[in-house]
């Protein structure tokens, strides 16, 4: 199983997963389910188009590296919305 | 005193639509503060018992741990006034999902449960098993320690304020990412300490405050090197999400963090040291 956890507002959550929850939302896929991987990949691309940055999370705790493309073999991906200097 | 009064508010045991919820929820923070601050209404919170069978983590060593007042304890351990088994079958309210069914165990993670016993008394259930009420001696020691080091603890600032469901979810996520120990420390201190790959140390405050970046000097002391300001383009996101974002950026790429931020020089590093660290960061890129 793989998972994308992304920080979001209810509007973004509704747009990407249809759930409409805020704080954070998740996209889960099964590594043996090609259709599920395809859907997760599409949602990943949608988030990237919205300006999100993706990180590979290692061991559920430490973040590893920036991800440019969707990798179905990654255990957990964390995505954060667009940022700017304050 | 105001903090204790805020904490003494009993949580509502009812189903509330998740998207519309803006109420004071009985959070892990509230329970932690209750232990630090002292129980309200002169009541003592007891550790009532453990329940491995109904744990949300069936394959882990973490039990559900029940906490309650003396009245709860009498109900819990004395068969003539209800008994443990009948108490377990009463209502369980999941503060994370808003679900009050027992089946919420299988889907909830990192949640605090609240249950009423047969007499309608509230019993707190910690699904992780890390919270425990302090002894009188430890409580006194903790109070002295806090008085000596009155840092900007988030709980003091935010206690009693309504917590939106988005913010609650964000705090649960942070708790999952950094672990129980770090989270408890974060609640007490009011900031998160993150170590960058370059050796610099960052203090991230709650909310929209600037990141303080420290550089270790030759004497082993840390000096304020930079203040870094980065925020979401969309301001509708909860403050704890901003903290998670800054933590991820620091851990991944400190140079990228600075590209995305406004950076201000600190005032306790000499120009030579500043140049040295700047060169180091450029080299790390």
Short mmCIF file of C-alpha atoms in Angstrom, two decimals:
data_model
loop_
_atom_site.label_atom_id
_atom_site.label_comp_id
_atom_site.label_asym_id
_atom_site.label_seq_id
_atom_site.Cartn_x
_atom_site.Cartn_y
_atom_site.Cartn_z
CA UNK A 1 0.00 0.00 0.00
CA UNK A 2 1.16 3.52 -0.74
CA UNK A 3 -0.20 6.81 0.47
CA UNK A 4 -0.08 10.48 -0.46
CA UNK A 5 -0.76 12.82 2.46
CA UNK A 6 -1.37 16.37 1.33
CA UNK A 7 -2.05 19.53 3.32
CA UNK A 8 -5.15 21.21 2.01
CA UNK A 9 -8.19 23.36 2.44
CA UNK A 10 -11.63 21.73 2.13
CA UNK A 11 -11.93 23.23 -1.38
CA UNK A 12 -8.74 21.56 -2.63
CA UNK A 13 -9.71 18.30 -0.94
CA UNK A 14 -13.08 18.40 -2.70
CA UNK A 15 -11.42 19.14 -6.01
CA UNK A 16 -8.82 16.37 -5.78
CA UNK A 17 -10.48 13.54 -3.82
CA UNK A 18 -14.09 14.67 -3.57
CA UNK A 19 -14.03 14.46 0.23
CA UNK A 20 -14.06 18.14 1.18
CA UNK A 21 -12.06 17.90 4.40
CA UNK A 22 -9.39 20.34 5.53
CA UNK A 23 -6.12 20.09 7.40
CA UNK A 24 -4.84 17.10 5.48
CA UNK A 25 -6.26 14.51 3.17
CA UNK A 26 -4.94 11.19 1.88
CA UNK A 27 -4.84 9.30 -1.39
CA UNK A 28 -4.18 5.58 -0.99
CA UNK A 29 -3.23 3.03 -3.62
CA UNK A 30 -2.44 -0.66 -3.76
CA UNK A 31 0.84 -1.48 -5.49
CA UNK A 32 -0.83 -4.45 -7.21
CA UNK A 33 -3.79 -2.44 -8.50
CA UNK A 34 -2.90 -0.73 -11.76
CA UNK A 35 -6.14 1.25 -11.89
CA UNK A 36 -5.54 2.54 -8.34
CA UNK A 37 -1.99 3.54 -9.23
CA UNK A 38 -3.24 5.36 -12.31
CA UNK A 39 -5.81 7.29 -10.28
CA UNK A 40 -3.24 8.17 -7.61
CA UNK A 41 -0.83 9.31 -10.32
CA UNK A 42 -3.50 11.55 -11.86
CA UNK A 43 -4.28 13.10 -8.48
CA UNK A 44 -0.56 13.59 -7.86
CA UNK A 45 -0.30 15.43 -11.18
CA UNK A 46 -3.35 17.53 -10.31
CA UNK A 47 -1.74 18.57 -7.02
CA UNK A 48 1.54 19.36 -8.78
CA UNK A 49 -0.39 21.54 -11.21
CA UNK A 50 -1.82 23.40 -8.22
CA UNK A 51 1.72 24.23 -7.14
CA UNK A 52 2.25 21.48 -4.59
CA UNK A 53 5.74 20.19 -3.74
CA UNK A 54 6.16 16.47 -3.01
CA UNK A 55 8.48 14.74 -0.55
CA UNK A 56 9.33 11.10 -0.15
CA UNK A 57 8.77 10.19 3.50
CA UNK A 58 11.12 7.57 4.87
CA UNK A 59 9.96 5.27 7.64
CA UNK A 60 6.81 7.29 8.31
CA UNK A 61 8.82 10.00 10.03
CA UNK A 62 11.79 11.58 8.32
CA UNK A 63 11.36 13.18 4.96
CA UNK A 64 13.85 12.00 2.38
CA UNK A 65 13.92 13.95 -0.85
CA UNK A 66 11.91 16.06 -3.25
CA UNK A 67 9.86 14.06 -5.74
CA UNK A 68 9.32 15.42 -9.23
CA UNK A 69 7.27 12.51 -10.54
CA UNK A 70 4.87 10.07 -8.98
CA UNK A 71 6.54 6.86 -7.81
CA UNK A 72 4.11 4.04 -6.90
CA UNK A 73 6.82 2.20 -4.99
CA UNK A 74 7.19 4.95 -2.41
CA UNK A 75 5.57 4.08 0.91
CA UNK A 76 4.38 7.59 1.73
CA UNK A 77 4.50 10.88 -0.12
CA UNK A 78 3.81 14.17 1.63
CA UNK A 79 2.72 17.15 -0.43
CA UNK A 80 2.64 20.77 0.62
CA UNK A 81 0.89 23.68 -1.12
CA UNK A 82 2.66 26.54 -2.85
CA UNK A 83 4.73 28.77 -0.58
CA UNK A 84 6.24 32.22 -0.77
CA UNK A 85 8.44 34.48 1.30
CA UNK A 86 6.63 36.23 4.11
CA UNK B 1 -6.91 30.05 36.62
CA UNK B 2 -8.49 30.85 33.27
CA UNK B 3 -6.63 27.94 31.75
CA UNK B 4 -8.03 25.53 34.31
CA UNK B 5 -11.52 26.89 33.79
CA UNK B 6 -11.21 26.40 30.06
CA UNK B 7 -10.06 22.85 30.57
CA UNK B 8 -12.86 22.06 32.93
CA UNK B 9 -15.35 22.41 30.09
CA UNK B 10 -16.84 19.00 29.54
CA UNK B 11 -16.70 17.82 25.93
CA UNK B 12 -19.95 17.25 24.12
CA UNK B 13 -20.66 13.62 23.42
CA UNK B 14 -22.60 13.85 20.21
CA UNK B 15 -22.12 13.32 16.52
CA UNK B 16 -21.13 16.51 14.74
CA UNK B 17 -20.63 16.77 10.97
CA UNK B 18 -16.87 16.96 10.50
CA UNK B 19 -16.88 19.85 8.02
CA UNK B 20 -18.96 22.13 10.24
CA UNK B 21 -17.26 21.47 13.55
CA UNK B 22 -15.75 24.44 15.36
CA UNK B 23 -15.81 23.64 19.02
CA UNK B 24 -13.50 23.00 21.92
CA UNK B 25 -12.59 19.36 21.51
CA UNK B 26 -11.13 17.22 24.28
CA UNK B 27 -7.71 16.99 22.73
CA UNK B 28 -4.51 15.25 23.72
CA UNK B 29 -3.13 18.72 24.44
CA UNK B 30 -5.99 19.47 26.83
CA UNK B 31 -5.34 16.27 28.71
CA UNK B 32 -1.63 16.93 28.84
CA UNK B 33 -2.27 20.42 30.14
CA UNK B 34 -4.73 19.05 32.62
CA UNK B 35 -1.97 16.89 34.01
CA UNK B 36 0.48 19.79 34.07
CA UNK B 37 -1.97 22.33 35.40
CA UNK B 38 -3.70 20.20 37.99
CA UNK B 39 -7.14 18.66 37.75
CA UNK B 40 -10.05 21.11 37.73
CA UNK B 41 -12.75 21.14 40.39
CA UNK B 42 -10.44 19.48 42.91
CA UNK B 43 -10.99 16.15 41.19
CA UNK B 44 -8.19 13.68 40.62
CA UNK B 45 -7.87 11.89 37.31
CA UNK B 46 -7.11 8.22 37.84
CA UNK B 47 -5.68 5.68 35.50
CA UNK B 48 -8.51 3.16 35.47
CA UNK B 49 -7.30 0.29 33.38
CA UNK B 50 -6.04 -0.98 30.06
CA UNK B 51 -7.87 -2.65 27.25
CA UNK B 52 -5.85 -4.52 24.66
CA UNK B 53 -8.82 -6.15 22.96
CA UNK B 54 -10.41 -2.91 21.77
CA UNK B 55 -7.18 -1.18 20.85
CA UNK B 56 -7.24 0.64 17.52
CA UNK B 57 -3.89 -0.99 16.89
CA UNK B 58 -4.68 -4.69 17.24
CA UNK B 59 -1.24 -5.86 16.17
CA UNK B 60 0.67 -3.45 18.36
CA UNK B 61 1.49 -3.40 22.06
CA UNK B 62 -0.51 -0.21 22.56
CA UNK B 63 -3.65 -0.65 24.62
CA UNK B 64 -6.47 1.73 25.19
CA UNK B 65 -5.89 3.34 28.54
CA UNK B 66 -8.84 4.65 30.48
CA UNK B 67 -8.69 7.71 32.70
CA UNK B 68 -11.43 9.06 34.90
CA UNK B 69 -12.47 10.60 38.16
CA UNK B 70 -13.02 8.73 41.40
CA UNK B 71 -16.67 8.29 40.47
CA UNK B 72 -15.58 6.72 37.19
CA UNK B 73 -13.20 4.44 39.05
CA UNK B 74 -15.89 3.19 41.40
CA UNK B 75 -18.03 2.38 38.41
CA UNK B 76 -15.15 0.78 36.60
CA UNK B 77 -13.81 -1.55 39.24
CA UNK B 78 -16.82 -2.25 41.44
CA UNK B 79 -19.15 -4.85 39.89
CA UNK B 80 -22.00 -3.87 42.19
CA UNK B 81 -22.19 -0.41 40.66
CA UNK B 82 -21.92 -1.29 37.02
CA UNK B 83 -18.58 -3.06 36.75
CA UNK B 84 -15.88 -2.95 34.13
CA UNK B 85 -17.61 -5.01 31.49
CA UNK B 86 -20.76 -2.93 31.44
CA UNK B 87 -18.69 0.25 31.42
CA UNK B 88 -16.82 -0.87 28.32
CA UNK B 89 -20.02 -1.27 26.36
CA UNK B 90 -21.08 2.34 26.86
CA UNK B 91 -20.66 5.19 24.37
CA UNK B 92 -17.27 5.89 22.82
CA UNK B 93 -16.79 9.21 21.11
CA UNK B 94 -13.90 9.63 18.73
CA UNK B 95 -12.71 13.25 18.76
CA UNK B 96 -10.95 12.80 15.44
CA UNK B 97 -13.76 11.41 13.30
CA UNK B 98 -16.75 12.58 15.30
CA UNK B 99 -17.90 8.97 15.19
CA UNK B 100 -19.42 7.52 18.33
CA UNK B 101 -19.60 3.91 17.25
CA UNK B 102 -17.30 1.20 18.57
CA UNK B 103 -16.32 0.35 14.99
CA UNK B 104 -14.40 3.61 14.80
CA UNK B 105 -11.51 1.74 16.43
CA UNK B 106 -10.60 0.07 13.18
CA UNK B 107 -10.31 3.26 11.16
CA UNK B 108 -9.09 5.90 13.57
CA UNK B 109 -5.46 6.68 14.15
CA UNK B 110 -3.88 9.07 16.62
CA UNK B 111 -7.22 9.96 18.11
CA UNK B 112 -8.36 10.68 21.59
CA UNK B 113 -11.46 8.89 22.68
CA UNK B 114 -13.99 10.05 25.20
CA UNK B 115 -16.51 7.71 26.72
CA UNK B 116 -19.34 8.05 29.17
CA UNK B 117 -19.89 5.31 31.69
CA UNK B 118 -23.29 4.10 32.79
CA UNK B 119 -23.69 7.01 35.18
CA UNK B 120 -23.03 9.54 32.43
CA UNK B 121 -19.57 10.42 33.75
CA UNK B 122 -16.91 11.25 31.17
CA UNK B 123 -13.97 8.85 30.90
CA UNK B 124 -10.98 9.80 28.79
CA UNK B 125 -9.35 7.08 26.75
CA UNK B 126 -5.88 7.47 25.39
CA UNK B 127 -5.40 5.23 22.40
CA UNK B 128 -1.63 5.55 22.43
CA UNK B 129 -0.98 5.00 26.10
CA UNK B 130 1.59 7.71 26.65
CA UNK B 131 -0.38 10.11 28.81
CA UNK B 132 -0.41 9.43 32.50
CA UNK B 133 -1.45 11.70 35.35
CA UNK B 134 1.45 12.93 37.45
CA UNK B 135 2.03 12.16 41.07
CA UNK B 136 1.75 15.11 43.47
CA UNK B 137 5.52 15.24 43.74
CA UNK B 138 6.06 15.26 39.98
CA UNK B 139 3.29 17.79 39.55
CA UNK B 140 4.94 20.17 42.00
CA UNK B 141 8.30 19.66 40.32
CA UNK B 142 6.74 20.38 36.93
CA UNK B 143 5.08 23.55 38.19
CA UNK B 144 8.37 24.83 39.60
CA UNK B 145 10.13 23.99 36.36
CA UNK B 146 7.53 25.82 34.30
CA UNK B 147 7.68 28.88 36.54
CA UNK B 148 11.44 29.00 36.13
CA UNK B 149 11.21 28.58 32.37
CA UNK B 150 8.05 30.33 31.25
CA UNK B 151 8.56 29.94 27.51
CA UNK B 152 5.88 30.71 24.96
CA UNK B 153 4.07 27.41 25.36
CA UNK B 154 1.30 27.09 22.82
CA UNK B 155 -1.08 25.70 25.34
CA UNK B 156 -0.97 28.85 27.42
CA UNK B 157 -1.67 30.94 24.34
CA UNK B 158 -4.33 28.79 22.80
CA UNK B 159 -6.03 27.14 25.75
CA UNK B 160 -9.75 27.78 25.73
CA UNK B 161 -9.84 28.95 22.13
CA UNK B 162 -12.01 26.99 19.72
CA UNK B 163 -10.05 24.47 17.67
CA UNK B 164 -11.35 23.87 14.17
CA UNK B 165 -11.51 20.35 12.84
CA UNK B 166 -8.87 21.31 10.23
CA UNK B 167 -6.47 22.43 12.93
CA UNK B 168 -7.21 19.31 14.93
CA UNK B 169 -6.41 17.13 11.93
CA UNK B 170 -3.20 19.07 11.32
CA UNK B 171 -2.12 18.55 14.94
CA UNK B 172 -2.83 14.85 14.68
CA UNK B 173 -0.70 14.69 11.55
CA UNK B 174 2.15 16.56 13.26
CA UNK B 175 1.90 14.19 16.20
CA UNK B 176 2.16 11.23 13.85
CA UNK B 177 5.13 12.72 12.00
CA UNK B 178 7.29 13.75 14.94
CA UNK B 179 6.23 11.13 17.50
CA UNK B 180 4.79 11.36 21.00
CA UNK B 181 7.93 12.50 22.78
CA UNK B 182 8.71 15.35 20.39
CA UNK B 183 5.09 16.37 20.31
CA UNK B 184 4.88 16.63 24.10
CA UNK B 185 8.06 18.70 24.04
CA UNK B 186 6.62 20.90 21.30
CA UNK B 187 3.49 21.55 23.36
CA UNK B 188 5.55 22.52 26.36
CA UNK B 189 8.08 24.71 24.56
CA UNK B 190 5.89 26.22 21.86
CA UNK B 191 8.35 25.55 19.06
CA UNK B 192 9.79 22.63 17.13
CA UNK B 193 13.53 22.07 16.85
CA UNK B 194 14.71 20.67 13.52
CA UNK B 195 18.30 19.75 12.63
CA UNK B 196 19.30 20.50 9.06
CA UNK B 197 21.64 18.35 7.02
CA UNK B 198 24.12 21.24 6.99
CA UNK B 199 24.48 21.23 10.77
CA UNK B 200 22.37 24.32 11.29
CA UNK B 201 19.62 24.12 13.88
CA UNK B 202 16.18 25.58 13.28
CA UNK B 203 13.48 26.56 15.72
CA UNK B 204 10.04 26.66 14.15
CA UNK B 205 7.37 28.47 16.11
CA UNK B 206 3.68 27.72 15.94
CA UNK B 207 1.68 29.76 13.45
CA UNK B 208 3.19 32.34 11.16
CA UNK B 209 6.26 33.35 13.18
CA UNK B 210 9.69 33.36 11.57
CA UNK B 211 12.01 30.38 11.70
CA UNK B 212 15.09 31.05 13.84
CA UNK B 213 18.21 29.49 12.36
CA UNK B 214 21.13 28.86 14.70
CA UNK B 215 24.74 28.21 13.86
CA UNK B 216 26.99 26.26 16.25
CA UNK B 217 30.03 28.33 17.21
CA UNK B 218 33.50 26.94 17.84
CA UNK B 219 32.80 27.05 21.59
CA UNK B 220 29.82 24.77 21.13
CA UNK B 221 27.23 27.47 21.70
CA UNK B 222 24.49 28.21 19.20
CA UNK B 223 24.20 31.71 17.79
CA UNK B 224 21.28 33.20 15.91
CA UNK B 225 22.39 33.17 12.30
CA UNK B 226 19.25 34.01 10.32
CA UNK B 227 15.55 34.56 10.60
CA UNK B 228 13.59 32.95 7.80
CA UNK B 229 10.04 33.79 6.81
CA UNK B 230 8.06 31.44 4.56
CA UNK B 231 4.33 30.99 4.37
CA UNK B 232 1.59 29.45 2.28
CA UNK B 233 0.22 31.40 -0.65
CA UNK B 234 -3.23 30.34 0.55
CA UNK B 235 -3.81 31.72 4.03
CA UNK B 236 -6.82 29.49 4.70
CA UNK B 237 -4.62 26.60 5.86
CA UNK B 238 -4.38 25.92 9.61
CA UNK B 239 -1.28 27.15 11.53
CA UNK B 240 0.00 23.67 12.33
CA UNK B 241 0.05 22.86 8.60
CA UNK B 242 2.42 25.82 8.17
CA UNK B 243 4.67 24.28 10.79
CA UNK B 244 4.68 20.89 9.03
CA UNK B 245 5.49 22.61 5.72
CA UNK B 246 8.50 24.40 7.23
CA UNK B 247 9.75 21.22 8.87
CA UNK B 248 9.60 19.33 5.55
CA UNK B 249 11.40 22.08 3.68
CA UNK B 250 14.20 22.24 6.25
CA UNK B 251 14.72 18.49 6.34
CA UNK B 252 14.83 18.19 2.58
CA UNK B 253 16.72 21.12 1.21
CA UNK B 254 17.88 24.10 3.23
CA UNK B 255 18.98 25.95 0.11
CA UNK B 256 15.58 25.43 -1.51
CA UNK B 257 13.98 26.67 1.71
CA UNK B 258 15.91 29.93 1.42
CA UNK B 259 14.92 30.31 -2.23
CA UNK B 260 11.28 30.12 -1.20
CA UNK B 261 11.68 32.49 1.76
CA UNK B 262 12.58 35.98 2.85
CA UNK B 263 15.78 35.69 4.86
CA UNK B 264 16.86 38.20 7.48
CA UNK B 265 20.29 38.19 9.13
CA UNK B 266 20.56 37.32 12.79
CA UNK B 267 22.30 39.70 15.14
CA UNK B 268 24.59 37.41 17.10
CA UNK B 269 26.91 36.13 14.37
CA UNK B 270 29.98 38.01 13.24
CA UNK B 271 30.34 38.91 9.53
CA UNK B 272 33.18 36.35 9.21
CA UNK B 273 31.04 33.57 10.64
CA UNK B 274 28.12 34.61 8.46
CA UNK B 275 30.25 34.45 5.35
CA UNK B 276 31.56 31.05 6.39
CA UNK B 277 28.07 29.60 6.80
CA UNK B 278 26.85 31.22 3.58
CA UNK B 279 29.72 29.64 1.69
CA UNK B 280 28.90 26.35 3.33
CA UNK B 281 25.27 26.57 2.21
CA UNK B 282 26.32 27.37 -1.35
CA UNK B 283 28.64 24.38 -1.26
CA UNK B 284 25.86 22.15 0.05
CA UNK B 285 23.67 23.20 -2.88
#
